[in-house]
Amino acid sequence: MAHLSKLILLLCMCDGGDGKAAPSEYTSPPWYPTPVAGWLDEWGEAYAKAAKLVSRMTLAEKTNITSGTGILMGRCVGNTGSVPRLSFPQLCLQDSALGVRYTDNVTAFPPGITVGATFNKQLMYARGAALGKEFRGKGINFHLGPSVGPLGRKLRGGRGWEGFGADPVLQGVGAAETIRGVQSQGVIATIKHLIGNEQEMYRQYNPLQPGYSANIDDRTLHELYLWPFADGIHAGVGAVMAAYNAVNGSACTQNSYLINRILKDELGFQGLIMSDWLAQISGVAAALAGLDMSMPGDASIPLIGEPWWASHLTEAALNDSVPMERLNDMTTRVVAAWYQMNQDKGFPEPNFSSWTKSAKGLLYPGALISPSGTANEFVNVQEDHADVARDIAMEAVTLLKNEDNLLPLDSITPLKIFGSGASKNPAGPNSCPDRGCNKGTLGMGWGSGTAEYPHMDDPISAIRERSSHVTSYLTDIFPLTAVAEKGDVALVFISADSGENYITVEGNAGDRNVAGLHAWHDGDALVKAAANKYEKVVVIVHTVGPILVEEWIDLPSVKSVLFAHLPGQEAGQSLAKVLFGDESPSGHLPYSIPKSEDDYPKSVGLVGFELGQAQDTYSEGLYIDYRYLNHKGIAPRYPFGHGLSYANFELGEATIVAGVSLSSAPPDAPPRKETAQSTYDKSRPPASEAYEPAGFAKIWRYIYSWLSRADADKARASTSRYPYPEGYSSVAKTAAPGGGGQGGNAALWDTAFNVSVTVSNSGSKAGKAVVQAYVQFPANTGFETAMIQLRDFAKTARLGAGQSERVTVTLSRRDVSVWDVRQQKWIVPAVGGEYRVWIGESAGRLKMVCSSASLSCRGGVTGPAG
Ligand code: BGC
């Protein structure tokens, strides 16, 4: 055991100190100590209760609840230790962001990218609340979602589909609404992965190679990648998950600048931060850098019962390597999050097992010899959530093109259906573990961000319900037998998949490293062959992200193209309702579709193998997706936000009203209040608080927090201290200038401008309109900014022919600010300067502009990108 600890200590030294280093301008300066939480009013009551409970805990009880019990050592993907003496339960942590993973009787909702495409805040919240209910119903304390990192910087990145789209505001709104929904049910949401986890390959540390370093400058970090995390924290999220990779040369799980300074000090985060699974690479260093929970509890080599923390953290506290103030704070953050969500009031225990489908099974499948018992109680938590899932899938359907108004279809036109994606996987929608294959209708990507489908409502079934003239060829190779008759409409289903890197699908190790941005299974050839034979072709795309459509988009018979994104379990009716015109499409692209991958810079391509640490340097800075294309004057095939409707929307009268009067920097935050943690006794506890109880029957390989009497006594008597990280200090720092409230200075969320506009439907079909507001900063402020940036959006109710609705979009102080690296504050770079707020249907189709200087709006304009 001691030998192993040494090895582990050696391994932990690999952070930053080996191999190739991050370029010198990208640094993670040491920042210690961790701010002691509990100073914000929103969490005051929870901290008062938590401090009371934690002050009664022994040392081994404290370290027990900040660590997992080991992989496969409990029913959930993560299970903490408990404090039965004080009725503090074991906590269950479970994936995924789209539904409860590894169990039955749940809803497989559409993933984030589809939710983003709805541009519907109410649906984002409704899905969050439904998810919260299902997680609670299964007895899960922590929902491991939403995912906002990756943000979608890399088009080929494997997990972009788990988040809401390639824009910080779309991600931030999606995350905040999801968090509010999930936490309204008393379940702790976990926003992940902090930060820079934009590609799958080389993300993890191993003894031979560190995970890649995402090298991000401070302004880009704040204005793009951290933005949605700030929104999540502003919404009160209870937990954050630290990513596998490094940022600016230091692993995210022990990057003191990232966790202590940015997350906990500047963003005022009062909850707990956990490691991604097996992402932790040190014991003491991680604790000092601000990590609060070790998941799933094992050190780098799982299943040998050897933790980074638990008993080792007990030891580290006894020998004074980890100050009690830090350990108390870690523990209190966990307990406070539990109180904050009222989980002390009758929260159910887990009633399922991630590891077996049977009623009975091993309680600790990771143990060599495990007791058996009840594993699954098959609790059905679905309620009417299929309706929410279907509404999202339907409102996400994005109509890119509709020549000659081919859509909607009627029920008598003969339909010829092509592509295996029209129908469910014949082996069953769950036949590939963690959805690690692309067979049949693609409802989600693969990896930990998945759930089991309770059923798959596939497109072919839904289409057959509406039309009796359906002939299907459910293969991806165009059949020689296909016959074309006059009037036929061909529906061609194609797809593109990606996922997490522990599964390789058709050569793709998570990222789309082999498939590139083309449709899978030679979808381009299928479309071209159909377009060759039929005069009217509708292409339906199920995809994780942007695909290239150039090979066929301009073919005269390709009349209509629909992106159905990843619809989850409700793929059929949601699509059919749009295809046959019960509802108009109202989805919009949550990313741009470029004409070529080369339209983007090399820096957003996948980083390949490098000896030492792979370097993923964000040299494109603030310019990703439409920000980059606009900057370079490159026209996309379809712009970010694009989506047509069967209705015809017009923008009428618009007004702009100023909110708070702006100053360069927001008013300084008031001094921090005293935290309930200030009452703690900070002295080192006696060794007896760590003694393993006599006669306790241990499960071999399970992770415990006690020490043997001899080890505890030895640690308490030790005079040799851990080699503290460079720059370590135990003297509390003055608060970061940019901070104050949850997510940063509270005044950042003050309203700077409200823009209201009347949207009317002048068409003959009903539909919902999306209004998108993009800000254009004044020129010559000394801060280069992207030409336009999405700042808010709103979706109308279903507007019948002739109906109208007045919608309001809001720009906050943060929305008209830039991150000033020197002052470390958000500042309004030109108070009184002319901000333009562009209103339109996409980043490429802006129809109206409002000026903050004249406080007036006008239509009949063309956006700055032309
Ligand atoms: C993923 C996380 C996930 C965790 C637990 C990791 O591999 O990156 O997103 O929550 O596993 O399953």
mmCIF file of N, CA, C and O in Angstrom, residues 542-610:
data_model
loop_
_atom_site.group_PDB
_atom_site.id
_atom_site.type_symbol
_atom_site.label_atom_id
_atom_site.label_comp_id
_atom_site.label_asym_id
_atom_site.label_seq_id
_atom_site.Cartn_x
_atom_site.Cartn_y
_atom_site.Cartn_z
ATOM 1 N N HIS A 542 -29.960 13.109 -39.853
ATOM 2 C CA HIS A 542 -29.786 12.941 -38.413
ATOM 3 C C HIS A 542 -28.299 13.096 -38.136
ATOM 4 O O HIS A 542 -27.490 12.307 -38.626
ATOM 5 N N THR A 543 -27.952 14.102 -37.373
ATOM 6 C CA THR A 543 -26.524 14.382 -37.240
ATOM 7 C C THR A 543 -26.140 14.989 -35.892
ATOM 8 O O THR A 543 -26.934 15.705 -35.277
ATOM 9 N N VAL A 544 -24.911 14.698 -35.516
ATOM 10 C CA VAL A 544 -24.337 15.255 -34.286
ATOM 11 C C VAL A 544 -23.907 16.711 -34.444
ATOM 12 O O VAL A 544 -23.697 17.405 -33.458
ATOM 13 N N GLY A 545 -23.701 17.148 -35.683
ATOM 14 C CA GLY A 545 -23.183 18.495 -35.905
ATOM 15 C C GLY A 545 -23.184 18.806 -37.381
ATOM 16 O O GLY A 545 -23.845 18.117 -38.174
ATOM 17 N N PRO A 546 -22.425 19.824 -37.778
ATOM 18 C CA PRO A 546 -22.421 20.201 -39.191
ATOM 19 C C PRO A 546 -21.928 19.081 -40.093
ATOM 20 O O PRO A 546 -21.003 18.347 -39.709
ATOM 21 N N ILE A 547 -22.534 18.925 -41.259
ATOM 22 C CA ILE A 547 -21.984 18.044 -42.290
ATOM 23 C C ILE A 547 -21.854 18.870 -43.568
ATOM 24 O O ILE A 547 -22.486 19.916 -43.699
ATOM 25 N N LEU A 548 -21.023 18.386 -44.460
ATOM 26 C CA LEU A 548 -20.872 19.073 -45.743
ATOM 27 C C LEU A 548 -21.955 18.577 -46.694
ATOM 28 O O LEU A 548 -22.180 17.372 -46.811
ATOM 29 N N VAL A 549 -22.607 19.507 -47.352
ATOM 30 C CA VAL A 549 -23.722 19.138 -48.233
ATOM 31 C C VAL A 549 -23.436 19.514 -49.687
ATOM 32 O O VAL A 549 -24.303 19.392 -50.548
ATOM 33 N N GLU A 550 -22.209 19.976 -49.939
ATOM 34 C CA GLU A 550 -21.890 20.566 -51.247
ATOM 35 C C GLU A 550 -22.075 19.618 -52.421
ATOM 36 O O GLU A 550 -22.414 20.043 -53.517
ATOM 37 N N GLU A 551 -21.843 18.330 -52.196
ATOM 38 C CA GLU A 551 -21.893 17.399 -53.332
ATOM 39 C C GLU A 551 -23.289 17.303 -53.940
ATOM 40 O O GLU A 551 -23.439 16.834 -55.057
ATOM 41 N N TRP A 552 -24.305 17.704 -53.203
ATOM 42 C CA TRP A 552 -25.657 17.503 -53.723
ATOM 43 C C TRP A 552 -26.640 18.650 -53.490
ATOM 44 O O TRP A 552 -27.722 18.667 -54.056
ATOM 45 N N ILE A 553 -26.240 19.623 -52.695
ATOM 46 C CA ILE A 553 -27.235 20.623 -52.286
ATOM 47 C C ILE A 553 -27.826 21.393 -53.465
ATOM 48 O O ILE A 553 -28.990 21.784 -53.441
ATOM 49 N N ASP A 554 -27.024 21.610 -54.518
ATOM 50 C CA ASP A 554 -27.530 22.394 -55.644
ATOM 51 C C ASP A 554 -28.098 21.542 -56.781
ATOM 52 O O ASP A 554 -28.454 22.078 -57.837
ATOM 53 N N LEU A 555 -28.167 20.246 -56.589
ATOM 54 C CA LEU A 555 -28.759 19.417 -57.642
ATOM 55 C C LEU A 555 -30.221 19.817 -57.801
ATOM 56 O O LEU A 555 -30.923 20.011 -56.797
ATOM 57 N N PRO A 556 -30.688 19.953 -59.050
ATOM 58 C CA PRO A 556 -32.037 20.501 -59.242
ATOM 59 C C PRO A 556 -33.134 19.679 -58.578
ATOM 60 O O PRO A 556 -34.152 20.229 -58.150
ATOM 61 N N SER A 557 -32.927 18.370 -58.452
ATOM 62 C CA SER A 557 -34.028 17.601 -57.855
ATOM 63 C C SER A 557 -33.974 17.577 -56.324
ATOM 64 O O SER A 557 -34.931 17.150 -55.681
ATOM 65 N N VAL A 558 -32.872 18.026 -55.739
ATOM 66 C CA VAL A 558 -32.843 18.110 -54.257
ATOM 67 C C VAL A 558 -33.598 19.381 -53.865
ATOM 68 O O VAL A 558 -33.069 20.476 -53.840
ATOM 69 N N LYS A 559 -34.888 19.173 -53.630
ATOM 70 C CA LYS A 559 -35.755 20.344 -53.403
ATOM 71 C C LYS A 559 -35.747 20.770 -51.936
ATOM 72 O O LYS A 559 -35.812 21.951 -51.634
ATOM 73 N N SER A 560 -35.737 19.779 -51.063
ATOM 74 C CA SER A 560 -35.906 20.114 -49.638
ATOM 75 C C SER A 560 -34.879 19.389 -48.791
ATOM 76 O O SER A 560 -34.535 18.231 -49.069
ATOM 77 N N VAL A 561 -34.416 20.068 -47.780
ATOM 78 C CA VAL A 561 -33.463 19.459 -46.844
ATOM 79 C C VAL A 561 -33.914 19.788 -45.421
ATOM 80 O O VAL A 561 -34.148 20.952 -45.087
ATOM 81 N N LEU A 562 -34.020 18.737 -44.624
ATOM 82 C CA LEU A 562 -34.390 18.908 -43.218
ATOM 83 C C LEU A 562 -33.283 18.349 -42.343
ATOM 84 O O LEU A 562 -32.855 17.207 -42.541
ATOM 85 N N PHE A 563 -32.829 19.125 -41.374
ATOM 86 C CA PHE A 563 -31.954 18.584 -40.336
ATOM 87 C C PHE A 563 -32.846 18.248 -39.141
ATOM 88 O O PHE A 563 -33.465 19.139 -38.562
ATOM 89 N N ALA A 564 -32.928 16.958 -38.829
ATOM 90 C CA ALA A 564 -33.708 16.564 -37.654
ATOM 91 C C ALA A 564 -32.779 16.421 -36.441
ATOM 92 O O ALA A 564 -33.220 15.984 -35.378
ATOM 93 N N HIS A 565 -31.506 16.760 -36.627
ATOM 94 C CA HIS A 565 -30.508 16.680 -35.539
ATOM 95 C C HIS A 565 -30.528 15.273 -34.931
ATOM 96 O O HIS A 565 -30.553 14.296 -35.680
ATOM 97 N N LEU A 566 -30.546 15.186 -33.594
ATOM 98 C CA LEU A 566 -30.606 13.863 -32.940
ATOM 99 C C LEU A 566 -31.897 13.844 -32.125
ATOM 100 O O LEU A 566 -31.980 14.479 -31.070
ATOM 101 N N PRO A 567 -32.910 13.149 -32.612
ATOM 102 C CA PRO A 567 -34.237 13.323 -32.012
ATOM 103 C C PRO A 567 -34.499 12.538 -30.725
ATOM 104 O O PRO A 567 -35.557 12.709 -30.122
ATOM 105 N N GLY A 568 -33.568 11.679 -30.274
ATOM 106 C CA GLY A 568 -33.896 10.839 -29.113
ATOM 107 C C GLY A 568 -34.938 9.804 -29.487
ATOM 108 O O GLY A 568 -35.057 9.413 -30.662
ATOM 109 N N GLN A 569 -35.727 9.364 -28.505
ATOM 110 C CA GLN A 569 -36.662 8.258 -28.734
ATOM 111 C C GLN A 569 -37.831 8.636 -29.649
ATOM 112 O O GLN A 569 -38.464 7.786 -30.249
ATOM 113 N N GLU A 570 -38.151 9.928 -29.745
ATOM 114 C CA GLU A 570 -39.367 10.340 -30.473
ATOM 115 C C GLU A 570 -39.024 10.848 -31.878
ATOM 116 O O GLU A 570 -39.358 11.955 -32.264
ATOM 117 N N ALA A 571 -38.350 9.999 -32.632
ATOM 118 C CA ALA A 571 -37.856 10.440 -33.938
ATOM 119 C C ALA A 571 -38.942 10.461 -35.014
ATOM 120 O O ALA A 571 -38.835 11.210 -35.986
ATOM 121 N N GLY A 572 -39.981 9.664 -34.841
ATOM 122 C CA GLY A 572 -40.935 9.439 -35.930
ATOM 123 C C GLY A 572 -42.010 10.506 -36.053
ATOM 124 O O GLY A 572 -42.031 11.284 -37.013
ATOM 125 N N GLN A 573 -42.901 10.552 -35.071
ATOM 126 C CA GLN A 573 -44.024 11.502 -35.163
ATOM 127 C C GLN A 573 -43.523 12.940 -35.234
ATOM 128 O O GLN A 573 -44.124 13.781 -35.903
ATOM 129 N N SER A 574 -42.452 13.201 -34.527
ATOM 130 C CA SER A 574 -41.930 14.577 -34.513
ATOM 131 C C SER A 574 -41.570 15.014 -35.931
ATOM 132 O O SER A 574 -41.807 16.157 -36.318
ATOM 133 N N LEU A 575 -41.016 14.101 -36.687
ATOM 134 C CA LEU A 575 -40.632 14.414 -38.063
ATOM 135 C C LEU A 575 -41.861 14.428 -38.979
ATOM 136 O O LEU A 575 -42.040 15.330 -39.808
ATOM 137 N N ALA A 576 -42.713 13.426 -38.788
ATOM 138 C CA ALA A 576 -43.887 13.305 -39.665
ATOM 139 C C ALA A 576 -44.800 14.522 -39.544
ATOM 140 O O ALA A 576 -45.391 14.986 -40.529
ATOM 141 N N LYS A 577 -44.937 15.043 -38.333
ATOM 142 C CA LYS A 577 -45.788 16.226 -38.153
ATOM 143 C C LYS A 577 -45.300 17.394 -39.001
ATOM 144 O O LYS A 577 -46.090 18.200 -39.467
ATOM 145 N N VAL A 578 -43.996 17.485 -39.157
ATOM 146 C CA VAL A 578 -43.437 18.566 -39.974
ATOM 147 C C VAL A 578 -43.515 18.205 -41.455
ATOM 148 O O VAL A 578 -43.954 19.006 -42.287
ATOM 149 N N LEU A 579 -43.148 16.952 -41.775
ATOM 150 C CA LEU A 579 -43.173 16.534 -43.186
ATOM 151 C C LEU A 579 -44.556 16.710 -43.794
ATOM 152 O O LEU A 579 -44.702 17.124 -44.940
ATOM 153 N N PHE A 580 -45.583 16.366 -43.005
ATOM 154 C CA PHE A 580 -46.942 16.393 -43.550
ATOM 155 C C PHE A 580 -47.698 17.669 -43.170
ATOM 156 O O PHE A 580 -48.895 17.782 -43.399
ATOM 157 N N GLY A 581 -47.009 18.596 -42.542
ATOM 158 C CA GLY A 581 -47.575 19.936 -42.372
ATOM 159 C C GLY A 581 -48.530 20.127 -41.205
ATOM 160 O O GLY A 581 -49.237 21.131 -41.162
ATOM 161 N N ASP A 582 -48.585 19.195 -40.247
ATOM 162 C CA ASP A 582 -49.403 19.491 -39.055
ATOM 163 C C ASP A 582 -48.805 20.687 -38.334
ATOM 164 O O ASP A 582 -49.494 21.466 -37.706
ATOM 165 N N GLU A 583 -47.483 20.761 -38.413
ATOM 166 C CA GLU A 583 -46.768 21.875 -37.788
ATOM 167 C C GLU A 583 -45.736 22.378 -38.784
ATOM 168 O O GLU A 583 -45.161 21.595 -39.536
ATOM 169 N N SER A 584 -45.475 23.672 -38.713
ATOM 170 C CA SER A 584 -44.384 24.219 -39.534
ATOM 171 C C SER A 584 -43.066 23.943 -38.839
ATOM 172 O O SER A 584 -42.998 23.947 -37.617
ATOM 173 N N PRO A 585 -42.019 23.732 -39.608
ATOM 174 C CA PRO A 585 -40.710 23.596 -38.959
ATOM 175 C C PRO A 585 -40.352 24.906 -38.262
ATOM 176 O O PRO A 585 -40.634 25.974 -38.792
ATOM 177 N N SER A 586 -39.738 24.801 -37.099
ATOM 178 C CA SER A 586 -39.336 26.046 -36.415
ATOM 179 C C SER A 586 -37.957 25.918 -35.788
ATOM 180 O O SER A 586 -37.577 26.720 -34.956
ATOM 181 N N GLY A 587 -37.203 24.887 -36.198
ATOM 182 C CA GLY A 587 -35.839 24.739 -35.700
ATOM 183 C C GLY A 587 -34.895 25.660 -36.458
ATOM 184 O O GLY A 587 -35.192 26.081 -37.586
ATOM 185 N N HIS A 588 -33.786 25.970 -35.833
ATOM 186 C CA HIS A 588 -32.755 26.816 -36.446
ATOM 187 C C HIS A 588 -31.399 26.196 -36.156
ATOM 188 O O HIS A 588 -31.209 25.567 -35.098
ATOM 189 N N LEU A 589 -30.472 26.394 -37.071
ATOM 190 C CA LEU A 589 -29.172 25.744 -36.926
ATOM 191 C C LEU A 589 -28.419 26.258 -35.700
ATOM 192 O O LEU A 589 -28.195 27.470 -35.580
ATOM 193 N N PRO A 590 -27.961 25.339 -34.839
ATOM 194 C CA PRO A 590 -27.159 25.766 -33.682
ATOM 195 C C PRO A 590 -25.676 25.859 -34.030
ATOM 196 O O PRO A 590 -24.829 25.852 -33.142
ATOM 197 N N TYR A 591 -25.349 25.896 -35.294
ATOM 198 C CA TYR A 591 -23.981 26.053 -35.803
ATOM 199 C C TYR A 591 -24.100 26.454 -37.268
ATOM 200 O O TYR A 591 -25.183 26.356 -37.851
ATOM 201 N N SER A 592 -22.995 26.886 -37.841
ATOM 202 C CA SER A 592 -22.999 27.205 -39.275
ATOM 203 C C SER A 592 -22.709 25.942 -40.061
ATOM 204 O O SER A 592 -22.022 25.049 -39.559
ATOM 205 N N ILE A 593 -23.185 25.874 -41.293
ATOM 206 C CA ILE A 593 -22.772 24.790 -42.190
ATOM 207 C C ILE A 593 -21.846 25.404 -43.240
ATOM 208 O O ILE A 593 -22.289 26.218 -44.064
ATOM 209 N N PRO A 594 -20.566 25.054 -43.177
ATOM 210 C CA PRO A 594 -19.622 25.661 -44.116
ATOM 211 C C PRO A 594 -19.681 24.952 -45.465
ATOM 212 O O PRO A 594 -20.244 23.859 -45.591
ATOM 213 N N LYS A 595 -19.063 25.566 -46.452
ATOM 214 C CA LYS A 595 -18.983 24.900 -47.758
ATOM 215 C C LYS A 595 -17.833 23.916 -47.777
ATOM 216 O O LYS A 595 -17.856 22.941 -48.530
ATOM 217 N N SER A 596 -16.821 24.202 -46.966
ATOM 218 C CA SER A 596 -15.663 23.310 -46.945
ATOM 219 C C SER A 596 -15.050 23.374 -45.550
ATOM 220 O O SER A 596 -15.113 24.421 -44.882
ATOM 221 N N GLU A 597 -14.435 22.282 -45.158
ATOM 222 C CA GLU A 597 -13.787 22.281 -43.856
ATOM 223 C C GLU A 597 -12.639 23.294 -43.837
ATOM 224 O O GLU A 597 -12.308 23.862 -42.802
ATOM 225 N N ASP A 598 -12.046 23.513 -45.022
ATOM 226 C CA ASP A 598 -10.928 24.457 -45.121
ATOM 227 C C ASP A 598 -11.357 25.905 -44.946
ATOM 228 O O ASP A 598 -10.520 26.804 -44.894
ATOM 229 N N ASP A 599 -12.650 26.133 -44.878
ATOM 230 C CA ASP A 599 -13.109 27.497 -44.605
ATOM 231 C C ASP A 599 -12.769 27.910 -43.180
ATOM 232 O O ASP A 599 -12.816 29.086 -42.840
ATOM 233 N N TYR A 600 -12.477 26.921 -42.350
ATOM 234 C CA TYR A 600 -12.101 27.205 -40.956
ATOM 235 C C TYR A 600 -10.588 27.081 -40.792
ATOM 236 O O TYR A 600 -9.925 26.385 -41.564
ATOM 237 N N PRO A 601 -10.046 27.710 -39.754
ATOM 238 C CA PRO A 601 -8.582 27.634 -39.571
ATOM 239 C C PRO A 601 -8.152 26.253 -39.090
ATOM 240 O O PRO A 601 -8.948 25.519 -38.479
ATOM 241 N N LYS A 602 -6.895 25.951 -39.303
ATOM 242 C CA LYS A 602 -6.328 24.663 -38.893
ATOM 243 C C LYS A 602 -6.454 24.458 -37.388
ATOM 244 O O LYS A 602 -6.573 23.346 -36.902
ATOM 245 N N SER A 603 -6.410 25.572 -36.649
ATOM 246 C CA SER A 603 -6.411 25.441 -35.182
ATOM 247 C C SER A 603 -7.687 24.800 -34.652
ATOM 248 O O SER A 603 -7.696 24.319 -33.524
ATOM 249 N N VAL A 604 -8.775 24.796 -35.408
ATOM 250 C CA VAL A 604 -9.972 24.121 -34.909
ATOM 251 C C VAL A 604 -10.098 22.693 -35.461
ATOM 252 O O VAL A 604 -11.113 22.040 -35.272
ATOM 253 N N GLY A 605 -9.050 22.231 -36.127
ATOM 254 C CA GLY A 605 -9.001 20.818 -36.524
ATOM 255 C C GLY A 605 -8.594 19.966 -35.323
ATOM 256 O O GLY A 605 -8.251 20.491 -34.260
ATOM 257 N N LEU A 606 -8.608 18.659 -35.489
ATOM 258 C CA LEU A 606 -8.235 17.777 -34.376
ATOM 259 C C LEU A 606 -6.730 17.813 -34.169
ATOM 260 O O LEU A 606 -5.962 17.818 -35.130
ATOM 261 N N VAL A 607 -6.326 17.821 -32.911
ATOM 262 C CA VAL A 607 -4.911 17.744 -32.592
ATOM 263 C C VAL A 607 -4.510 16.273 -32.637
ATOM 264 O O VAL A 607 -5.198 15.423 -32.052
ATOM 265 N N GLY A 608 -3.417 15.989 -33.329
ATOM 266 C CA GLY A 608 -2.982 14.599 -33.456
ATOM 267 C C GLY A 608 -2.009 14.208 -32.366
ATOM 268 O O GLY A 608 -1.762 14.967 -31.417
ATOM 269 N N PHE A 609 -1.417 13.043 -32.529
ATOM 270 C CA PHE A 609 -0.477 12.537 -31.531
ATOM 271 C C PHE A 609 0.772 13.413 -31.485
ATOM 272 O O PHE A 609 1.300 13.813 -32.519
ATOM 273 N N GLU A 610 1.229 13.720 -30.308
ATOM 274 C CA GLU A 610 2.505 14.427 -30.144
ATOM 275 C C GLU A 610 3.257 13.748 -29.021
ATOM 276 O O GLU A 610 2.640 13.322 -28.049
#
